[in-house]
mmCIF file of C-alpha atoms in Angstrom:
data_model
loop_
_atom_site.group_PDB
_atom_site.id
_atom_site.type_symbol
_atom_site.label_atom_id
_atom_site.label_comp_id
_atom_site.label_asym_id
_atom_site.label_seq_id
_atom_site.Cartn_x
_atom_site.Cartn_y
_atom_site.Cartn_z
ATOM 1 C CA UNK A 149 35.855 24.492 -22.618
ATOM 2 C CA UNK A 150 36.324 24.032 -26.300
ATOM 3 C CA UNK A 151 32.537 23.766 -26.632
ATOM 4 C CA UNK A 152 32.590 27.723 -26.052
ATOM 5 C CA UNK A 153 35.316 28.246 -29.032
ATOM 6 C CA UNK A 154 32.584 28.722 -31.456
ATOM 7 C CA UNK A 155 31.909 32.562 -31.471
ATOM 8 C CA UNK A 156 28.108 32.265 -32.658
ATOM 9 C CA UNK A 157 27.683 29.584 -29.723
ATOM 10 C CA UNK A 158 29.539 32.386 -27.209
ATOM 11 C CA UNK A 159 27.132 35.078 -28.551
ATOM 12 C CA UNK A 160 23.961 33.151 -28.055
ATOM 13 C CA UNK A 161 25.248 32.859 -24.137
ATOM 14 C CA UNK A 162 26.668 36.451 -23.977
ATOM 15 C CA UNK A 163 23.751 38.454 -25.285
ATOM 16 C CA UNK A 164 21.245 37.580 -22.641
ATOM 17 C CA UNK A 165 24.096 37.550 -19.961
ATOM 18 C CA UNK A 166 24.970 41.004 -20.590
ATOM 19 C CA UNK A 167 21.843 42.952 -19.514
ATOM 20 C CA UNK A 168 21.382 40.256 -16.736
ATOM 21 C CA UNK A 169 24.754 40.964 -15.244
ATOM 22 C CA UNK A 170 24.301 44.572 -15.767
ATOM 23 C CA UNK A 171 21.076 45.211 -14.409
ATOM 24 C CA UNK A 172 21.741 42.785 -11.124
ATOM 25 C CA UNK A 173 25.107 44.405 -10.691
ATOM 26 C CA UNK A 174 23.639 48.096 -10.686
ATOM 27 C CA UNK A 175 20.801 47.118 -8.342
ATOM 28 C CA UNK A 176 23.139 45.647 -6.038
ATOM 29 C CA UNK A 177 25.545 48.459 -6.225
ATOM 30 C CA UNK A 178 22.844 50.947 -5.415
ATOM 31 C CA UNK A 179 21.630 49.192 -2.585
ATOM 32 C CA UNK A 180 25.289 48.742 -1.184
ATOM 33 C CA UNK A 181 26.082 52.575 -1.787
ATOM 34 C CA UNK A 182 22.899 53.451 -0.418
ATOM 35 C CA UNK A 183 23.635 51.212 2.972
ATOM 36 C CA UNK A 184 26.970 52.393 3.001
ATOM 37 C CA UNK A 185 26.342 56.274 2.935
ATOM 38 C CA UNK A 186 22.956 56.354 4.899
ATOM 39 C CA UNK A 187 23.091 53.049 7.156
ATOM 40 C CA UNK A 188 26.334 51.839 7.897
ATOM 41 C CA UNK A 189 28.197 54.095 11.100
ATOM 42 C CA UNK A 190 30.809 56.230 10.817
ATOM 43 C CA UNK A 191 34.271 54.725 12.060
ATOM 44 C CA UNK A 192 35.759 55.534 15.459
ATOM 45 C CA UNK A 193 39.213 56.355 14.032
ATOM 46 C CA UNK A 194 38.261 57.313 10.208
ATOM 47 C CA UNK A 195 35.032 58.950 11.075
ATOM 48 C CA UNK A 196 32.900 59.606 7.899
ATOM 49 C CA UNK A 197 35.621 59.033 5.427
ATOM 50 C CA UNK A 198 35.264 55.390 6.081
ATOM 51 C CA UNK A 199 32.390 55.382 3.390
ATOM 52 C CA UNK A 200 35.021 55.696 0.680
ATOM 53 C CA UNK A 201 35.650 51.795 1.543
ATOM 54 C CA UNK A 202 32.516 50.980 -0.748
ATOM 55 C CA UNK A 203 33.978 52.376 -3.524
ATOM 56 C CA UNK A 204 37.648 51.793 -3.104
ATOM 57 C CA UNK A 205 37.780 48.161 -2.030
ATOM 58 C CA UNK A 206 35.829 46.998 -5.100
ATOM 59 C CA UNK A 207 37.923 49.147 -7.506
ATOM 60 C CA UNK A 208 41.170 47.618 -6.036
ATOM 61 C CA UNK A 209 39.549 43.913 -6.094
ATOM 62 C CA UNK A 210 38.540 44.355 -9.606
ATOM 63 C CA UNK A 211 41.889 46.035 -10.641
ATOM 64 C CA UNK A 212 43.621 42.976 -9.545
ATOM 65 C CA UNK A 213 41.141 40.739 -10.875
ATOM 66 C CA UNK A 214 41.079 42.224 -14.281
ATOM 67 C CA UNK A 215 44.843 41.452 -14.654
ATOM 68 C CA UNK A 216 44.245 37.864 -13.003
ATOM 69 C CA UNK A 217 41.643 37.369 -15.716
ATOM 70 C CA UNK A 218 44.177 38.562 -18.295
ATOM 71 C CA UNK A 219 46.881 36.174 -17.162
ATOM 72 C CA UNK A 220 44.455 33.406 -17.167
ATOM 73 C CA UNK A 221 43.097 33.909 -20.645
ATOM 74 C CA UNK A 222 46.585 34.430 -21.877
ATOM 75 C CA UNK A 223 47.932 31.151 -20.773
ATOM 76 C CA UNK A 224 44.659 29.406 -21.942
ATOM 77 C CA UNK A 225 45.332 31.283 -25.539
ATOM 78 C CA UNK A 226 49.190 30.142 -25.407
ATOM 79 C CA UNK A 227 48.519 26.525 -23.931
ATOM 80 C CA UNK A 228 45.249 25.582 -25.346
ATOM 81 C CA UNK A 229 45.199 28.044 -28.499
ATOM 82 C CA UNK A 230 41.276 28.619 -27.328
ATOM 83 C CA UNK A 231 40.165 31.258 -30.023
ATOM 84 C CA UNK A 232 38.250 33.544 -27.545
ATOM 85 C CA UNK A 233 40.857 33.223 -24.773
ATOM 86 C CA UNK A 234 42.797 36.193 -26.555
ATOM 87 C CA UNK A 235 39.524 38.245 -27.030
ATOM 88 C CA UNK A 236 38.809 37.762 -23.386
ATOM 89 C CA UNK A 237 42.054 38.858 -22.474
ATOM 90 C CA UNK A 238 41.933 42.232 -24.517
ATOM 91 C CA UNK A 239 38.092 42.615 -23.360
ATOM 92 C CA UNK A 240 39.384 42.694 -19.614
ATOM 93 C CA UNK A 241 42.137 45.364 -20.029
ATOM 94 C CA UNK A 242 40.247 48.671 -20.350
ATOM 95 C CA UNK A 243 37.620 47.972 -17.547
ATOM 96 C CA UNK A 244 40.689 46.309 -15.598
ATOM 97 C CA UNK A 245 42.855 49.524 -16.053
ATOM 98 C CA UNK A 246 39.661 51.779 -15.191
ATOM 99 C CA UNK A 247 39.085 50.262 -11.765
ATOM 100 C CA UNK A 248 42.868 50.220 -11.219
ATOM 101 C CA UNK A 249 42.831 53.985 -11.769
ATOM 102 C CA UNK A 250 39.804 54.491 -9.752
ATOM 103 C CA UNK A 251 41.367 52.556 -6.941
ATOM 104 C CA UNK A 252 44.337 54.985 -7.057
ATOM 105 C CA UNK A 253 41.783 58.123 -7.326
ATOM 106 C CA UNK A 254 39.827 57.106 -4.306
ATOM 107 C CA UNK A 255 42.764 55.747 -2.260
ATOM 108 C CA UNK A 256 44.558 59.027 -2.674
ATOM 109 C CA UNK A 257 41.174 60.979 -1.752
ATOM 110 C CA UNK A 258 40.805 58.782 1.164
ATOM 111 C CA UNK A 259 44.610 59.470 2.170
ATOM 112 C CA UNK A 260 44.405 63.097 2.487
ATOM 113 C CA UNK A 261 42.108 63.281 5.644
ATOM 114 C CA UNK A 262 43.448 59.915 7.203
ATOM 115 C CA UNK A 263 47.098 60.110 6.513
ATOM 116 C CA UNK A 264 47.307 63.758 5.818
ATOM 117 C CA UNK A 265 49.098 63.294 2.521
ATOM 118 C CA UNK A 266 47.577 62.333 -0.767
ATOM 119 C CA UNK A 267 50.543 60.143 -2.090
ATOM 120 C CA UNK A 268 53.315 58.320 -0.427
ATOM 121 C CA UNK A 269 55.689 56.148 -2.163
ATOM 122 C CA UNK A 270 55.271 52.955 -0.199
ATOM 123 C CA UNK A 271 54.969 49.194 -1.378
ATOM 124 C CA UNK A 272 50.834 49.144 -1.949
ATOM 125 C CA UNK A 273 50.460 52.297 -3.531
ATOM 126 C CA UNK A 274 53.530 52.025 -5.979
ATOM 127 C CA UNK A 275 52.848 48.417 -6.805
ATOM 128 C CA UNK A 276 49.256 49.494 -7.682
ATOM 129 C CA UNK A 277 50.487 52.459 -9.842
ATOM 130 C CA UNK A 278 52.973 49.738 -11.604
ATOM 131 C CA UNK A 279 49.956 47.815 -12.228
ATOM 132 C CA UNK A 280 48.084 50.573 -13.753
ATOM 133 C CA UNK A 281 51.052 51.163 -16.078
ATOM 134 C CA UNK A 282 51.301 47.411 -16.929
ATOM 135 C CA UNK A 283 47.602 47.727 -18.275
ATOM 136 C CA UNK A 284 48.488 50.707 -20.333
ATOM 137 C CA UNK A 285 51.501 48.694 -21.788
ATOM 138 C CA UNK A 286 49.047 45.768 -22.226
ATOM 139 C CA UNK A 287 46.352 47.876 -23.997
ATOM 140 C CA UNK A 288 48.943 49.459 -26.492
ATOM 141 C CA UNK A 289 50.603 46.212 -27.089
ATOM 142 C CA UNK A 290 47.546 44.119 -27.792
ATOM 143 C CA UNK A 291 45.945 46.740 -29.902
ATOM 144 C CA UNK A 292 49.575 47.101 -32.009
ATOM 145 C CA UNK A 293 49.652 43.462 -32.524
ATOM 146 C CA UNK A 294 45.805 43.187 -33.522
ATOM 147 C CA UNK A 295 46.633 45.688 -36.102
ATOM 148 C CA UNK A 296 49.829 44.115 -37.427
ATOM 149 C CA UNK A 297 47.695 40.831 -37.833
ATOM 150 C CA UNK A 298 44.884 42.640 -39.609
ATOM 151 C CA UNK A 299 47.633 44.190 -41.956
ATOM 152 C CA UNK A 300 48.947 40.835 -42.661
ATOM 153 C CA UNK A 301 52.298 42.193 -41.073
ATOM 154 C CA UNK A 302 52.775 38.936 -39.300
ATOM 155 C CA UNK A 303 51.812 40.273 -36.002
ATOM 156 C CA UNK A 304 50.044 37.965 -33.432
ATOM 157 C CA UNK A 305 48.347 38.278 -30.158
ATOM 158 C CA UNK A 306 51.181 35.945 -28.469
ATOM 159 C CA UNK A 307 53.338 38.873 -27.727
ATOM 160 C CA UNK A 308 50.436 40.501 -25.769
ATOM 161 C CA UNK A 309 49.539 37.077 -24.232
ATOM 162 C CA UNK A 310 53.255 36.792 -23.142
ATOM 163 C CA UNK A 311 53.209 40.074 -21.548
ATOM 164 C CA UNK A 312 49.927 39.332 -19.876
ATOM 165 C CA UNK A 313 51.286 36.266 -18.225
ATOM 166 C CA UNK A 314 54.637 38.112 -17.035
ATOM 167 C CA UNK A 315 52.711 40.881 -15.653
ATOM 168 C CA UNK A 316 50.878 38.835 -13.338
ATOM 169 C CA UNK A 317 53.889 38.656 -11.138
ATOM 170 C CA UNK A 318 52.636 41.885 -10.053
ATOM 171 C CA UNK A 319 49.392 40.787 -8.315
ATOM 172 C CA UNK A 320 50.702 38.734 -5.467
ATOM 173 C CA UNK A 321 53.362 41.435 -4.952
ATOM 174 C CA UNK A 322 50.423 43.922 -4.285
ATOM 175 C CA UNK A 323 48.528 41.725 -2.112
ATOM 176 C CA UNK A 324 51.946 40.946 0.248
ATOM 177 C CA UNK A 325 53.263 44.447 -0.027
ATOM 178 C CA UNK A 326 51.741 45.610 3.130
ATOM 179 C CA UNK A 327 53.423 42.613 4.877
ATOM 180 C CA UNK A 328 56.849 42.757 3.332
ATOM 181 C CA UNK A 329 57.022 46.545 3.729
ATOM 182 C CA UNK A 330 56.297 49.306 6.156
ATOM 183 C CA UNK A 331 53.344 51.008 4.894
ATOM 184 C CA UNK A 332 50.870 53.584 5.864
ATOM 185 C CA UNK A 333 48.088 51.329 4.285
ATOM 186 C CA UNK A 334 46.603 49.000 6.875
ATOM 187 C CA UNK A 335 46.984 45.157 6.147
ATOM 188 C CA UNK A 336 44.300 42.921 4.739
ATOM 189 C CA UNK A 337 41.183 43.068 6.857
ATOM 190 C CA UNK A 338 39.471 40.176 5.362
ATOM 191 C CA UNK A 339 41.233 36.708 4.749
ATOM 192 C CA UNK A 340 39.732 33.187 4.111
ATOM 193 C CA UNK A 341 37.386 32.311 6.651
ATOM 194 C CA UNK A 342 37.840 35.408 8.949
ATOM 195 C CA UNK A 343 37.130 39.086 8.890
ATOM 196 C CA UNK A 344 38.339 42.008 11.281
ATOM 197 C CA UNK A 345 35.860 44.086 9.993
ATOM 198 C CA UNK A 346 32.424 44.647 11.914
ATOM 199 C CA UNK A 347 29.290 43.034 10.174
ATOM 200 C CA UNK A 348 27.828 46.684 9.886
ATOM 201 C CA UNK A 349 30.525 47.707 7.308
ATOM 202 C CA UNK A 350 30.799 44.037 6.038
ATOM 203 C CA UNK A 351 27.452 43.714 4.441
ATOM 204 C CA UNK A 352 27.372 46.654 2.310
ATOM 205 C CA UNK A 353 31.011 45.969 1.553
ATOM 206 C CA UNK A 354 30.136 42.469 0.423
ATOM 207 C CA UNK A 355 27.278 43.500 -1.824
ATOM 208 C CA UNK A 356 29.297 46.623 -3.408
ATOM 209 C CA UNK A 357 32.165 43.690 -4.106
ATOM 210 C CA UNK A 358 29.700 41.357 -5.665
ATOM 211 C CA UNK A 359 27.771 44.474 -7.676
ATOM 212 C CA UNK A 360 30.830 46.121 -8.789
ATOM 213 C CA UNK A 361 32.348 42.508 -9.847
ATOM 214 C CA UNK A 362 28.912 41.596 -11.943
ATOM 215 C CA UNK A 363 28.859 45.278 -13.827
ATOM 216 C CA UNK A 364 32.825 44.337 -14.553
ATOM 217 C CA UNK A 365 31.509 41.070 -15.834
ATOM 218 C CA UNK A 366 28.828 42.645 -18.016
ATOM 219 C CA UNK A 367 31.466 45.212 -19.445
ATOM 220 C CA UNK A 368 33.967 42.480 -20.310
ATOM 221 C CA UNK A 369 31.126 40.633 -22.321
ATOM 222 C CA UNK A 370 30.235 44.010 -24.172
ATOM 223 C CA UNK A 371 33.788 44.558 -25.035
ATOM 224 C CA UNK A 372 34.206 40.656 -26.203
ATOM 225 C CA UNK A 373 31.240 41.056 -28.770
ATOM 226 C CA UNK A 374 32.707 44.407 -29.845
ATOM 227 C CA UNK A 375 35.908 42.924 -30.711
ATOM 228 C CA UNK A 376 34.247 39.798 -32.333
ATOM 229 C CA UNK A 377 32.107 42.202 -34.324
ATOM 230 C CA UNK A 378 35.425 43.891 -35.313
ATOM 231 C CA UNK A 379 37.051 40.929 -36.361
ATOM 232 C CA UNK A 380 33.927 39.727 -38.547
ATOM 233 C CA UNK A 381 33.871 43.354 -40.238
ATOM 234 C CA UNK A 382 37.577 42.980 -40.957
ATOM 235 C CA UNK A 383 37.070 39.473 -42.241
ATOM 236 C CA UNK A 384 34.135 40.911 -44.386
ATOM 237 C CA UNK A 385 36.098 44.011 -45.633
ATOM 238 C CA UNK A 386 38.961 41.783 -46.924
ATOM 239 C CA UNK A 387 36.419 39.486 -48.481
ATOM 240 C CA UNK A 388 34.776 42.370 -50.235
ATOM 241 C CA UNK A 389 38.085 43.799 -51.278
ATOM 242 C CA UNK A 390 39.191 40.626 -52.848
ATOM 243 C CA UNK A 391 36.070 39.993 -54.611
ATOM 244 C CA UNK B 90 37.328 70.655 3.658
ATOM 245 C CA UNK B 91 35.000 68.436 5.764
ATOM 246 C CA UNK B 92 35.145 64.586 6.118
ATOM 247 C CA UNK B 93 32.084 64.541 3.687
ATOM 248 C CA UNK B 94 33.746 66.517 0.981
ATOM 249 C CA UNK B 95 36.176 63.700 0.409
ATOM 250 C CA UNK B 96 33.488 61.088 0.562
ATOM 251 C CA UNK B 97 31.370 62.857 -2.224
ATOM 252 C CA UNK B 98 34.621 63.379 -4.500
ATOM 253 C CA UNK B 99 35.280 59.603 -4.062
ATOM 254 C CA UNK B 100 31.396 58.428 -4.941
ATOM 255 C CA UNK B 101 31.286 61.170 -7.400
ATOM 256 C CA UNK B 102 34.385 59.702 -9.393
ATOM 257 C CA UNK B 103 33.291 56.374 -8.630
ATOM 258 C CA UNK B 104 29.954 56.653 -10.130
ATOM 259 C CA UNK B 105 30.583 59.128 -12.758
ATOM 260 C CA UNK B 106 33.732 56.943 -14.063
ATOM 261 C CA UNK B 107 31.603 53.706 -14.191
ATOM 262 C CA UNK B 108 28.780 55.071 -15.710
ATOM 263 C CA UNK B 109 31.057 56.754 -18.394
ATOM 264 C CA UNK B 110 32.879 53.556 -18.711
ATOM 265 C CA UNK B 111 29.308 51.418 -19.475
ATOM 266 C CA UNK B 112 28.358 54.346 -21.831
ATOM 267 C CA UNK B 113 31.799 54.412 -23.735
ATOM 268 C CA UNK B 114 31.219 50.170 -23.983
ATOM 269 C CA UNK B 115 27.802 50.232 -24.816
ATOM 270 C CA UNK B 116 28.092 52.737 -27.784
ATOM 271 C CA UNK B 117 31.261 50.939 -29.273
ATOM 272 C CA UNK B 118 29.210 47.694 -29.176
ATOM 273 C CA UNK B 119 26.227 49.164 -30.876
ATOM 274 C CA UNK B 120 28.411 50.858 -33.529
ATOM 275 C CA UNK B 121 30.235 47.651 -34.311
ATOM 276 C CA UNK B 122 27.251 45.747 -34.588
ATOM 277 C CA UNK B 123 25.575 48.319 -36.806
ATOM 278 C CA UNK B 124 28.488 48.297 -38.913
ATOM 279 C CA UNK B 125 28.338 44.543 -39.468
ATOM 280 C CA UNK B 126 24.908 44.599 -40.012
ATOM 281 C CA UNK B 127 25.366 47.129 -42.647
ATOM 282 C CA UNK B 128 28.103 45.181 -44.306
ATOM 283 C CA UNK B 129 26.075 42.089 -44.202
ATOM 284 C CA UNK B 130 23.358 43.824 -46.210
ATOM 285 C CA UNK B 131 26.044 44.703 -48.988
#
């Protein structure tokens, strides 16, 4: 794993991977959304609004996967002190927060015609909103600790890493919320090895999830490259100032 | 509002938001790389 600790080696891999992930992701999402809108049938109970599934589910998956990435990268940063782990965690925060917000917004839009309300304070929706606030807190904390470190005030990314690790407790709560508490939100339709969704809905959904995940990966790589460039700029400025 | 109105709202938000995020990250990367290249030439 430490073989990828060298930023130059990482960049040589990330540069070709970024457009590959982005282009394949965009193609898959375009096909999935086309099939979802024009080919998949309307649902017996939800009617045409079932098509929101192809945006809402990938957004929910990536909102939770984003924080899981932050937690894993934070653990690697704290335990193995991998130099790129903190950068990977910070790079996952903005896209994770975006997809979390998209999940909340599309869920609210979907709730109005199906539940008759834009919002209810039940376990699933509230825990997802808490995740969004955790993202905002993490972004602020990581940004502040990076600025402190750059200014030589002793701040490190360890505080953000601990926050990222502790915040991961919310991810299983979101996942199990529909089982633990009464909710208007339906329980999980897909679990390991089985699915309650008809293949007509499942195929475009699978493509949308993979496609959006590839786009998420490309965005994380872009943000990692940006953060690495910013660190190099900072180091170079300090060298120029000292000279 | 018809059911399709809600579908269009969700898709519009998803597509415009994702495109905006990609654009923001892309321009941030290009700006940072350009700054780094300019510093390297100093």
